[in-house]
Amino acid sequence: MTARTLLASHPKIVLGVVFLTGISAWYLPLGAVIPLGFIFAGTAICFGGYKQNFRQVFCAYSGFVALWAPRRVGFALFNGAGLQEGGLLGLDLALRLLLIAGAGASLLFLLTPCRIAKEAGLIVKWAAPESFWKLSLAILIMLSYFEAALFAWKGVGQTLKLRAGSLPLHRKMTLSGAAVLRMLSRQAWERAFAVAGRKLDGPDAWGG
């Protein structure tokens, strides 16, 4: 039995570790976040992380971080902070978001979206026995859209690279965003029919 299989057979432990890692990454001081990131990265490598699907998710989220970290610096400078202070604030945000990204990518690497949704709902079932399945369904839809968006973004990027390589970067980003949103909006009806067809809109499908 591989380490990945062993972890996947204990989904509640995986969810708990990832949840605690995300909370810690956001609330702990930066001096504690940095070693926590190294520990998590080392653990991910030991358990088979950084393979192709892991890298795709992590790199996609890293692009989001690359957009927000400079904005954090800009907001700090606009509010009167010095360049050094603004840079440290941007670095602080980037490191925290990257650790959260790594935790989320590891979760998707170890468990299927359906398994994540079901286990998350069962964890909160004691607090909301009548509506826990709504959380499970919402998580499943969110994760399925995330995977669809990642696939669509990759496909649109390859198309623009082949057919519109001379366009400026801001124009490519605008076209990419519009194309991805259009593709995802077309899938809304398909997902609604899939939920109804598989009878996922009720507690029986989620262990109720």
mmCIF file with all atom_site columns, C-alpha atoms in Angstrom:
data_model
loop_
_atom_site.group_PDB
_atom_site.id
_atom_site.type_symbol
_atom_site.label_atom_id
_atom_site.label_alt_id
_atom_site.label_comp_id
_atom_site.label_asym_id
_atom_site.label_entity_id
_atom_site.label_seq_id
_atom_site.pdbx_PDB_ins_code
_atom_site.Cartn_x
_atom_site.Cartn_y
_atom_site.Cartn_z
_atom_site.occupancy
_atom_site.B_iso_or_equiv
_atom_site.pdbx_formal_charge
_atom_site.auth_seq_id
_atom_site.auth_comp_id
_atom_site.auth_asym_id
_atom_site.auth_atom_id
_atom_site.pdbx_PDB_model_num
ATOM 1   C CA . MET A 1 1   ? 0.000   0.000  0.000   1.00 0.00 ? 1   MET A CA 1
ATOM 2   C CA . THR A 1 2   ? 1.452   3.351  -1.055  1.00 0.00 ? 2   THR A CA 1
ATOM 3   C CA . ALA A 1 3   ? 1.514   6.396  1.218   1.00 0.00 ? 3   ALA A CA 1
ATOM 4   C CA . ARG A 1 4   ? -1.026  8.132  -0.986  1.00 0.00 ? 4   ARG A CA 1
ATOM 5   C CA . THR A 1 5   ? -3.408  5.162  -0.780  1.00 0.00 ? 5   THR A CA 1
ATOM 6   C CA . LEU A 1 6   ? -2.965  5.023  2.976   1.00 0.00 ? 6   LEU A CA 1
ATOM 7   C CA . LEU A 1 7   ? -3.906  8.672  3.380   1.00 0.00 ? 7   LEU A CA 1
ATOM 8   C CA . ALA A 1 8   ? -6.816  8.385  0.944   1.00 0.00 ? 8   ALA A CA 1
ATOM 9   C CA . SER A 1 9   ? -8.241  5.588  3.093   1.00 0.00 ? 9   SER A CA 1
ATOM 10  C CA . HIS A 1 10  ? -8.519  8.024  6.030   1.00 0.00 ? 10  HIS A CA 1
ATOM 11  C CA . PRO A 1 11  ? -10.268 11.044 4.468   1.00 0.00 ? 11  PRO A CA 1
ATOM 12  C CA . LYS A 1 12  ? -11.304 12.654 7.764   1.00 0.00 ? 12  LYS A CA 1
ATOM 13  C CA . ILE A 1 13  ? -7.659  12.843 8.858   1.00 0.00 ? 13  ILE A CA 1
ATOM 14  C CA . VAL A 1 14  ? -6.687  14.371 5.512   1.00 0.00 ? 14  VAL A CA 1
ATOM 15  C CA . LEU A 1 15  ? -9.486  16.946 5.729   1.00 0.00 ? 15  LEU A CA 1
ATOM 16  C CA . GLY A 1 16  ? -8.549  17.796 9.307   1.00 0.00 ? 16  GLY A CA 1
ATOM 17  C CA . VAL A 1 17  ? -4.860  18.297 8.517   1.00 0.00 ? 17  VAL A CA 1
ATOM 18  C CA . VAL A 1 18  ? -5.600  20.428 5.462   1.00 0.00 ? 18  VAL A CA 1
ATOM 19  C CA . PHE A 1 19  ? -8.151  22.518 7.381   1.00 0.00 ? 19  PHE A CA 1
ATOM 20  C CA . LEU A 1 20  ? -5.750  23.135 10.267  1.00 0.00 ? 20  LEU A CA 1
ATOM 21  C CA . THR A 1 21  ? -2.956  23.968 7.823   1.00 0.00 ? 21  THR A CA 1
ATOM 22  C CA . GLY A 1 22  ? -5.135  26.542 6.060   1.00 0.00 ? 22  GLY A CA 1
ATOM 23  C CA . ILE A 1 23  ? -6.256  28.160 9.328   1.00 0.00 ? 23  ILE A CA 1
ATOM 24  C CA . SER A 1 24  ? -2.688  28.218 10.621  1.00 0.00 ? 24  SER A CA 1
ATOM 25  C CA . ALA A 1 25  ? -1.382  29.714 7.380   1.00 0.00 ? 25  ALA A CA 1
ATOM 26  C CA . TRP A 1 26  ? -3.813  32.613 7.690   1.00 0.00 ? 26  TRP A CA 1
ATOM 27  C CA . TYR A 1 27  ? -3.608  33.390 11.412  1.00 0.00 ? 27  TYR A CA 1
ATOM 28  C CA . LEU A 1 28  ? -0.102  32.430 12.571  1.00 0.00 ? 28  LEU A CA 1
ATOM 29  C CA . PRO A 1 29  ? 2.677   35.037 12.445  1.00 0.00 ? 29  PRO A CA 1
ATOM 30  C CA . LEU A 1 30  ? 4.870   34.982 9.359   1.00 0.00 ? 30  LEU A CA 1
ATOM 31  C CA . GLY A 1 31  ? 7.801   33.572 11.317  1.00 0.00 ? 31  GLY A CA 1
ATOM 32  C CA . ALA A 1 32  ? 5.746   30.434 11.974  1.00 0.00 ? 32  ALA A CA 1
ATOM 33  C CA . VAL A 1 33  ? 4.186   30.255 8.496   1.00 0.00 ? 33  VAL A CA 1
ATOM 34  C CA . ILE A 1 34  ? 7.552   29.892 6.730   1.00 0.00 ? 34  ILE A CA 1
ATOM 35  C CA . PRO A 1 35  ? 8.721   26.738 8.588   1.00 0.00 ? 35  PRO A CA 1
ATOM 36  C CA . LEU A 1 36  ? 5.176   25.368 8.372   1.00 0.00 ? 36  LEU A CA 1
ATOM 37  C CA . GLY A 1 37  ? 5.377   25.768 4.601   1.00 0.00 ? 37  GLY A CA 1
ATOM 38  C CA . PHE A 1 38  ? 8.669   23.855 4.441   1.00 0.00 ? 38  PHE A CA 1
ATOM 39  C CA . ILE A 1 39  ? 7.241   21.070 6.600   1.00 0.00 ? 39  ILE A CA 1
ATOM 40  C CA . PHE A 1 40  ? 4.120   20.811 4.454   1.00 0.00 ? 40  PHE A CA 1
ATOM 41  C CA . ALA A 1 41  ? 6.117   20.867 1.203   1.00 0.00 ? 41  ALA A CA 1
ATOM 42  C CA . GLY A 1 42  ? 8.447   18.140 2.478   1.00 0.00 ? 42  GLY A CA 1
ATOM 43  C CA . THR A 1 43  ? 5.495   16.022 3.559   1.00 0.00 ? 43  THR A CA 1
ATOM 44  C CA . ALA A 1 44  ? 3.816   16.505 0.156   1.00 0.00 ? 44  ALA A CA 1
ATOM 45  C CA . ILE A 1 45  ? 6.975   15.348 -1.626  1.00 0.00 ? 45  ILE A CA 1
ATOM 46  C CA . CYS A 1 46  ? 7.259   12.265 0.595   1.00 0.00 ? 46  CYS A CA 1
ATOM 47  C CA . PHE A 1 47  ? 3.638   11.315 -0.073  1.00 0.00 ? 47  PHE A CA 1
ATOM 48  C CA . GLY A 1 48  ? 3.881   11.639 -3.846  1.00 0.00 ? 48  GLY A CA 1
ATOM 49  C CA . GLY A 1 49  ? 3.068   15.305 -4.310  1.00 0.00 ? 49  GLY A CA 1
ATOM 50  C CA . TYR A 1 50  ? 4.216   17.591 -7.116  1.00 0.00 ? 50  TYR A CA 1
ATOM 51  C CA . LYS A 1 51  ? 3.124   15.239 -9.870  1.00 0.00 ? 51  LYS A CA 1
ATOM 52  C CA . GLN A 1 52  ? 1.370   16.514 -12.968 1.00 0.00 ? 52  GLN A CA 1
ATOM 53  C CA . ASN A 1 53  ? -2.142  17.051 -11.603 1.00 0.00 ? 53  ASN A CA 1
ATOM 54  C CA . PHE A 1 54  ? -0.767  18.562 -8.393  1.00 0.00 ? 54  PHE A CA 1
ATOM 55  C CA . ARG A 1 55  ? 1.415   20.989 -10.338 1.00 0.00 ? 55  ARG A CA 1
ATOM 56  C CA . GLN A 1 56  ? -1.469  22.062 -12.576 1.00 0.00 ? 56  GLN A CA 1
ATOM 57  C CA . VAL A 1 57  ? -3.674  23.014 -9.630  1.00 0.00 ? 57  VAL A CA 1
ATOM 58  C CA . PHE A 1 58  ? -0.841  24.646 -7.708  1.00 0.00 ? 58  PHE A CA 1
ATOM 59  C CA . CYS A 1 59  ? 0.421   26.639 -10.711 1.00 0.00 ? 59  CYS A CA 1
ATOM 60  C CA . ALA A 1 60  ? -3.097  27.827 -11.529 1.00 0.00 ? 60  ALA A CA 1
ATOM 61  C CA . TYR A 1 61  ? -3.545  29.145 -8.002  1.00 0.00 ? 61  TYR A CA 1
ATOM 62  C CA . SER A 1 62  ? -0.034  30.635 -8.054  1.00 0.00 ? 62  SER A CA 1
ATOM 63  C CA . GLY A 1 63  ? -1.202  32.830 -10.923 1.00 0.00 ? 63  GLY A CA 1
ATOM 64  C CA . PHE A 1 64  ? -3.968  34.118 -8.656  1.00 0.00 ? 64  PHE A CA 1
ATOM 65  C CA . VAL A 1 65  ? -1.385  34.840 -5.962  1.00 0.00 ? 65  VAL A CA 1
ATOM 66  C CA . ALA A 1 66  ? 0.808   36.653 -8.489  1.00 0.00 ? 66  ALA A CA 1
ATOM 67  C CA . LEU A 1 67  ? -2.096  39.004 -9.216  1.00 0.00 ? 67  LEU A CA 1
ATOM 68  C CA . TRP A 1 68  ? -3.014  39.770 -5.610  1.00 0.00 ? 68  TRP A CA 1
ATOM 69  C CA . ALA A 1 69  ? 0.397   40.135 -3.959  1.00 0.00 ? 69  ALA A CA 1
ATOM 70  C CA . PRO A 1 70  ? 1.364   43.225 -6.050  1.00 0.00 ? 70  PRO A CA 1
ATOM 71  C CA . ARG A 1 71  ? -2.076  44.696 -5.355  1.00 0.00 ? 71  ARG A CA 1
ATOM 72  C CA . ARG A 1 72  ? -1.459  44.287 -1.638  1.00 0.00 ? 72  ARG A CA 1
ATOM 73  C CA . VAL A 1 73  ? 1.765   46.232 -2.085  1.00 0.00 ? 73  VAL A CA 1
ATOM 74  C CA . GLY A 1 74  ? -0.082  48.902 -4.061  1.00 0.00 ? 74  GLY A CA 1
ATOM 75  C CA . PHE A 1 75  ? -2.804  49.251 -1.404  1.00 0.00 ? 75  PHE A CA 1
ATOM 76  C CA . ALA A 1 76  ? -0.146  49.613 1.289   1.00 0.00 ? 76  ALA A CA 1
ATOM 77  C CA . LEU A 1 77  ? 1.716   52.291 -0.651  1.00 0.00 ? 77  LEU A CA 1
ATOM 78  C CA . PHE A 1 78  ? -1.547  54.116 -1.362  1.00 0.00 ? 78  PHE A CA 1
ATOM 79  C CA . ASN A 1 79  ? -2.301  54.189 2.372   1.00 0.00 ? 79  ASN A CA 1
ATOM 80  C CA . GLY A 1 80  ? 1.048   55.788 3.143   1.00 0.00 ? 80  GLY A CA 1
ATOM 81  C CA . ALA A 1 81  ? 3.281   52.809 3.884   1.00 0.00 ? 81  ALA A CA 1
ATOM 82  C CA . GLY A 1 82  ? 6.914   52.839 2.842   1.00 0.00 ? 82  GLY A CA 1
ATOM 83  C CA . LEU A 1 83  ? 8.229   50.742 -0.027  1.00 0.00 ? 83  LEU A CA 1
ATOM 84  C CA . GLN A 1 84  ? 9.938   48.262 2.298   1.00 0.00 ? 84  GLN A CA 1
ATOM 85  C CA . GLU A 1 85  ? 6.854   47.880 4.492   1.00 0.00 ? 85  GLU A CA 1
ATOM 86  C CA . GLY A 1 86  ? 4.618   47.477 1.457   1.00 0.00 ? 86  GLY A CA 1
ATOM 87  C CA . GLY A 1 87  ? 6.917   44.846 -0.003  1.00 0.00 ? 87  GLY A CA 1
ATOM 88  C CA . LEU A 1 88  ? 6.900   42.877 3.249   1.00 0.00 ? 88  LEU A CA 1
ATOM 89  C CA . LEU A 1 89  ? 3.091   43.006 3.352   1.00 0.00 ? 89  LEU A CA 1
ATOM 90  C CA . GLY A 1 90  ? 2.917   41.699 -0.214  1.00 0.00 ? 90  GLY A CA 1
ATOM 91  C CA . LEU A 1 91  ? 5.403   38.927 0.591   1.00 0.00 ? 91  LEU A CA 1
ATOM 92  C CA . ASP A 1 92  ? 3.418   38.040 3.715   1.00 0.00 ? 92  ASP A CA 1
ATOM 93  C CA . LEU A 1 93  ? 0.195   37.667 1.726   1.00 0.00 ? 93  LEU A CA 1
ATOM 94  C CA . ALA A 1 94  ? 1.916   35.695 -1.057  1.00 0.00 ? 94  ALA A CA 1
ATOM 95  C CA . LEU A 1 95  ? 3.461   33.159 1.324   1.00 0.00 ? 95  LEU A CA 1
ATOM 96  C CA . ARG A 1 96  ? 0.207   32.614 3.188   1.00 0.00 ? 96  ARG A CA 1
ATOM 97  C CA . LEU A 1 97  ? -1.812  32.152 -0.003  1.00 0.00 ? 97  LEU A CA 1
ATOM 98  C CA . LEU A 1 98  ? 0.790   29.782 -1.477  1.00 0.00 ? 98  LEU A CA 1
ATOM 99  C CA . LEU A 1 99  ? 0.650   27.580 1.610   1.00 0.00 ? 99  LEU A CA 1
ATOM 100 C CA . ILE A 1 100 ? -3.143  27.509 1.418   1.00 0.00 ? 100 ILE A CA 1
ATOM 101 C CA . ALA A 1 101 ? -2.834  26.682 -2.298  1.00 0.00 ? 101 ALA A CA 1
ATOM 102 C CA . GLY A 1 102 ? -0.497  23.795 -1.533  1.00 0.00 ? 102 GLY A CA 1
ATOM 103 C CA . ALA A 1 103 ? -2.889  22.442 1.083   1.00 0.00 ? 103 ALA A CA 1
ATOM 104 C CA . GLY A 1 104 ? -5.836  22.652 -1.305  1.00 0.00 ? 104 GLY A CA 1
ATOM 105 C CA . ALA A 1 105 ? -3.912  21.057 -4.167  1.00 0.00 ? 105 ALA A CA 1
ATOM 106 C CA . SER A 1 106 ? -2.824  18.224 -1.879  1.00 0.00 ? 106 SER A CA 1
ATOM 107 C CA . LEU A 1 107 ? -6.441  17.624 -0.900  1.00 0.00 ? 107 LEU A CA 1
ATOM 108 C CA . LEU A 1 108 ? -7.509  17.371 -4.540  1.00 0.00 ? 108 LEU A CA 1
ATOM 109 C CA . PHE A 1 109 ? -4.550  15.109 -5.236  1.00 0.00 ? 109 PHE A CA 1
ATOM 110 C CA . LEU A 1 110 ? -5.391  12.658 -2.443  1.00 0.00 ? 110 LEU A CA 1
ATOM 111 C CA . LEU A 1 111 ? -9.203  12.557 -2.605  1.00 0.00 ? 111 LEU A CA 1
ATOM 112 C CA . THR A 1 112 ? -11.811 12.775 -5.346  1.00 0.00 ? 112 THR A CA 1
ATOM 113 C CA . PRO A 1 113 ? -14.204 15.766 -5.299  1.00 0.00 ? 113 PRO A CA 1
ATOM 114 C CA . CYS A 1 114 ? -17.119 13.456 -4.446  1.00 0.00 ? 114 CYS A CA 1
ATOM 115 C CA . ARG A 1 115 ? -15.210 11.946 -1.517  1.00 0.00 ? 115 ARG A CA 1
ATOM 116 C CA . ILE A 1 116 ? -14.243 15.386 -0.220  1.00 0.00 ? 116 ILE A CA 1
ATOM 117 C CA . ALA A 1 117 ? -17.844 16.589 -0.422  1.00 0.00 ? 117 ALA A CA 1
ATOM 118 C CA . LYS A 1 118 ? -19.282 13.519 1.277   1.00 0.00 ? 118 LYS A CA 1
ATOM 119 C CA . GLU A 1 119 ? -16.777 13.458 4.137   1.00 0.00 ? 119 GLU A CA 1
ATOM 120 C CA . ALA A 1 120 ? -17.118 17.203 4.761   1.00 0.00 ? 120 ALA A CA 1
ATOM 121 C CA . GLY A 1 121 ? -20.894 16.809 5.015   1.00 0.00 ? 121 GLY A CA 1
ATOM 122 C CA . LEU A 1 122 ? -20.607 13.856 7.394   1.00 0.00 ? 122 LEU A CA 1
ATOM 123 C CA . ILE A 1 123 ? -18.273 15.849 9.642   1.00 0.00 ? 123 ILE A CA 1
ATOM 124 C CA . VAL A 1 124 ? -20.907 18.563 10.183  1.00 0.00 ? 124 VAL A CA 1
ATOM 125 C CA . LYS A 1 125 ? -23.854 16.146 10.202  1.00 0.00 ? 125 LYS A CA 1
ATOM 126 C CA . TRP A 1 126 ? -24.033 16.185 14.005  1.00 0.00 ? 126 TRP A CA 1
ATOM 127 C CA . ALA A 1 127 ? -24.556 19.963 13.987  1.00 0.00 ? 127 ALA A CA 1
ATOM 128 C CA . ALA A 1 128 ? -26.961 20.111 11.021  1.00 0.00 ? 128 ALA A CA 1
ATOM 129 C CA . PRO A 1 129 ? -28.560 16.667 10.603  1.00 0.00 ? 129 PRO A CA 1
ATOM 130 C CA . GLU A 1 130 ? -31.269 17.930 8.249   1.00 0.00 ? 130 GLU A CA 1
ATOM 131 C CA . SER A 1 131 ? -29.200 20.095 5.931   1.00 0.00 ? 131 SER A CA 1
ATOM 132 C CA . PHE A 1 132 ? -25.679 18.604 6.004   1.00 0.00 ? 132 PHE A CA 1
ATOM 133 C CA . TRP A 1 133 ? -26.189 17.223 2.503   1.00 0.00 ? 133 TRP A CA 1
ATOM 134 C CA . LYS A 1 134 ? -26.550 20.764 1.142   1.00 0.00 ? 134 LYS A CA 1
ATOM 135 C CA . LEU A 1 135 ? -22.979 21.469 2.211   1.00 0.00 ? 135 LEU A CA 1
ATOM 136 C CA . SER A 1 136 ? -21.820 18.279 0.489   1.00 0.00 ? 136 SER A CA 1
ATOM 137 C CA . LEU A 1 137 ? -23.646 19.182 -2.721  1.00 0.00 ? 137 LEU A CA 1
ATOM 138 C CA . ALA A 1 138 ? -22.305 22.747 -2.665  1.00 0.00 ? 138 ALA A CA 1
ATOM 139 C CA . ILE A 1 139 ? -18.720 21.533 -2.199  1.00 0.00 ? 139 ILE A CA 1
ATOM 140 C CA . LEU A 1 140 ? -19.080 19.006 -5.020  1.00 0.00 ? 140 LEU A CA 1
ATOM 141 C CA . ILE A 1 141 ? -20.421 21.643 -7.421  1.00 0.00 ? 141 ILE A CA 1
ATOM 142 C CA . MET A 1 142 ? -17.691 24.104 -6.416  1.00 0.00 ? 142 MET A CA 1
ATOM 143 C CA . LEU A 1 143 ? -14.897 21.583 -6.927  1.00 0.00 ? 143 LEU A CA 1
ATOM 144 C CA . SER A 1 144 ? -16.324 20.383 -10.238 1.00 0.00 ? 144 SER A CA 1
ATOM 145 C CA . TYR A 1 145 ? -16.419 23.964 -11.476 1.00 0.00 ? 145 TYR A CA 1
ATOM 146 C CA . PHE A 1 146 ? -12.856 24.474 -10.305 1.00 0.00 ? 146 PHE A CA 1
ATOM 147 C CA . GLU A 1 147 ? -11.654 21.480 -12.303 1.00 0.00 ? 147 GLU A CA 1
ATOM 148 C CA . ALA A 1 148 ? -13.677 22.590 -15.328 1.00 0.00 ? 148 ALA A CA 1
ATOM 149 C CA . ALA A 1 149 ? -12.249 26.108 -15.072 1.00 0.00 ? 149 ALA A CA 1
ATOM 150 C CA . LEU A 1 150 ? -8.710  24.741 -14.849 1.00 0.00 ? 150 LEU A CA 1
ATOM 151 C CA . PHE A 1 151 ? -9.242  22.568 -17.935 1.00 0.00 ? 151 PHE A CA 1
ATOM 152 C CA . ALA A 1 152 ? -10.917 25.414 -19.841 1.00 0.00 ? 152 ALA A CA 1
ATOM 153 C CA . TRP A 1 153 ? -8.198  27.922 -18.922 1.00 0.00 ? 153 TRP A CA 1
ATOM 154 C CA . LYS A 1 154 ? -5.509  25.538 -20.124 1.00 0.00 ? 154 LYS A CA 1
ATOM 155 C CA . GLY A 1 155 ? -7.323  24.928 -23.419 1.00 0.00 ? 155 GLY A CA 1
ATOM 156 C CA . VAL A 1 156 ? -7.982  28.622 -24.042 1.00 0.00 ? 156 VAL A CA 1
ATOM 157 C CA . GLY A 1 157 ? -4.357  29.445 -23.265 1.00 0.00 ? 157 GLY A CA 1
ATOM 158 C CA . GLN A 1 158 ? -3.101  26.907 -25.793 1.00 0.00 ? 158 GLN A CA 1
ATOM 159 C CA . THR A 1 159 ? -5.521  28.218 -28.429 1.00 0.00 ? 159 THR A CA 1
ATOM 160 C CA . LEU A 1 160 ? -4.429  31.827 -27.918 1.00 0.00 ? 160 LEU A CA 1
ATOM 161 C CA . LYS A 1 161 ? -0.790  30.801 -28.029 1.00 0.00 ? 161 LYS A CA 1
ATOM 162 C CA . LEU A 1 162 ? -1.286  29.137 -31.422 1.00 0.00 ? 162 LEU A CA 1
ATOM 163 C CA . ARG A 1 163 ? -3.696  31.592 -33.044 1.00 0.00 ? 163 ARG A CA 1
ATOM 164 C CA . ALA A 1 164 ? -3.139  34.914 -31.318 1.00 0.00 ? 164 ALA A CA 1
ATOM 165 C CA . GLY A 1 165 ? 0.443   34.860 -30.170 1.00 0.00 ? 165 GLY A CA 1
ATOM 166 C CA . SER A 1 166 ? 1.036   38.489 -31.190 1.00 0.00 ? 166 SER A CA 1
ATOM 167 C CA . LEU A 1 167 ? -1.679  39.963 -28.958 1.00 0.00 ? 167 LEU A CA 1
ATOM 168 C CA . PRO A 1 168 ? -0.556  41.967 -25.907 1.00 0.00 ? 168 PRO A CA 1
ATOM 169 C CA . LEU A 1 169 ? -0.732  40.271 -22.517 1.00 0.00 ? 169 LEU A CA 1
ATOM 170 C CA . HIS A 1 170 ? -3.654  42.314 -21.163 1.00 0.00 ? 170 HIS A CA 1
ATOM 171 C CA . ARG A 1 171 ? -5.698  41.499 -24.278 1.00 0.00 ? 171 ARG A CA 1
ATOM 172 C CA . LYS A 1 172 ? -4.948  37.779 -23.915 1.00 0.00 ? 172 LYS A CA 1
ATOM 173 C CA . MET A 1 173 ? -6.007  37.826 -20.267 1.00 0.00 ? 173 MET A CA 1
ATOM 174 C CA . THR A 1 174 ? -9.262  39.596 -21.135 1.00 0.00 ? 174 THR A CA 1
ATOM 175 C CA . LEU A 1 175 ? -10.092 37.120 -23.890 1.00 0.00 ? 175 LEU A CA 1
ATOM 176 C CA . SER A 1 176 ? -9.121  34.159 -21.720 1.00 0.00 ? 176 SER A CA 1
ATOM 177 C CA . GLY A 1 177 ? -11.348 35.278 -18.851 1.00 0.00 ? 177 GLY A CA 1
ATOM 178 C CA . ALA A 1 178 ? -14.325 35.907 -21.126 1.00 0.00 ? 178 ALA A CA 1
ATOM 179 C CA . ALA A 1 179 ? -13.907 32.561 -22.890 1.00 0.00 ? 179 ALA A CA 1
ATOM 180 C CA . VAL A 1 180 ? -13.635 30.595 -19.638 1.00 0.00 ? 180 VAL A CA 1
ATOM 181 C CA . LEU A 1 181 ? -16.706 32.279 -18.154 1.00 0.00 ? 181 LEU A CA 1
ATOM 182 C CA . ARG A 1 182 ? -18.670 31.549 -21.326 1.00 0.00 ? 182 ARG A CA 1
ATOM 183 C CA . MET A 1 183 ? -17.663 27.896 -21.254 1.00 0.00 ? 183 MET A CA 1
ATOM 184 C CA . LEU A 1 184 ? -18.579 27.529 -17.576 1.00 0.00 ? 184 LEU A CA 1
ATOM 185 C CA . SER A 1 185 ? -21.939 29.242 -18.023 1.00 0.00 ? 185 SER A CA 1
ATOM 186 C CA . ARG A 1 186 ? -22.850 26.728 -20.722 1.00 0.00 ? 186 ARG A CA 1
ATOM 187 C CA . GLN A 1 187 ? -22.244 23.901 -18.257 1.00 0.00 ? 187 GLN A CA 1
ATOM 188 C CA . ALA A 1 188 ? -24.737 25.175 -15.667 1.00 0.00 ? 188 ALA A CA 1
ATOM 189 C CA . TRP A 1 189 ? -27.698 23.315 -17.185 1.00 0.00 ? 189 TRP A CA 1
ATOM 190 C CA . GLU A 1 190 ? -25.636 20.165 -17.645 1.00 0.00 ? 190 GLU A CA 1
ATOM 191 C CA . ARG A 1 191 ? -24.668 20.173 -13.978 1.00 0.00 ? 191 ARG A CA 1
ATOM 192 C CA . ALA A 1 192 ? -28.243 20.807 -12.884 1.00 0.00 ? 192 ALA A CA 1
ATOM 193 C CA . PHE A 1 193 ? -29.455 17.811 -14.905 1.00 0.00 ? 193 PHE A CA 1
ATOM 194 C CA . ALA A 1 194 ? -26.571 15.696 -13.592 1.00 0.00 ? 194 ALA A CA 1
ATOM 195 C CA . VAL A 1 195 ? -27.493 16.485 -9.981  1.00 0.00 ? 195 VAL A CA 1
ATOM 196 C CA . ALA A 1 196 ? -31.154 15.636 -10.605 1.00 0.00 ? 196 ALA A CA 1
ATOM 197 C CA . GLY A 1 197 ? -30.355 12.527 -12.652 1.00 0.00 ? 197 GLY A CA 1
ATOM 198 C CA . ARG A 1 198 ? -28.068 11.069 -9.997  1.00 0.00 ? 198 ARG A CA 1
ATOM 199 C CA . LYS A 1 199 ? -30.465 12.122 -7.222  1.00 0.00 ? 199 LYS A CA 1
ATOM 200 C CA . LEU A 1 200 ? -27.804 14.094 -5.376  1.00 0.00 ? 200 LEU A CA 1
ATOM 201 C CA . ASP A 1 201 ? -30.324 16.700 -4.202  1.00 0.00 ? 201 ASP A CA 1
ATOM 202 C CA . GLY A 1 202 ? -31.278 14.843 -1.032  1.00 0.00 ? 202 GLY A CA 1
ATOM 203 C CA . PRO A 1 203 ? -29.738 13.362 2.132   1.00 0.00 ? 203 PRO A CA 1
ATOM 204 C CA . ASP A 1 204 ? -29.962 9.738  0.958   1.00 0.00 ? 204 ASP A CA 1
ATOM 205 C CA . ALA A 1 205 ? -27.175 10.264 -1.577  1.00 0.00 ? 205 ALA A CA 1
ATOM 206 C CA . TRP A 1 206 ? -24.821 11.620 1.105   1.00 0.00 ? 206 TRP A CA 1
ATOM 207 C CA . GLY A 1 207 ? -25.256 9.089  3.879   1.00 0.00 ? 207 GLY A CA 1
ATOM 208 C CA . GLY A 1 208 ? -28.347 10.629 5.474   1.00 0.00 ? 208 GLY A CA 1
#
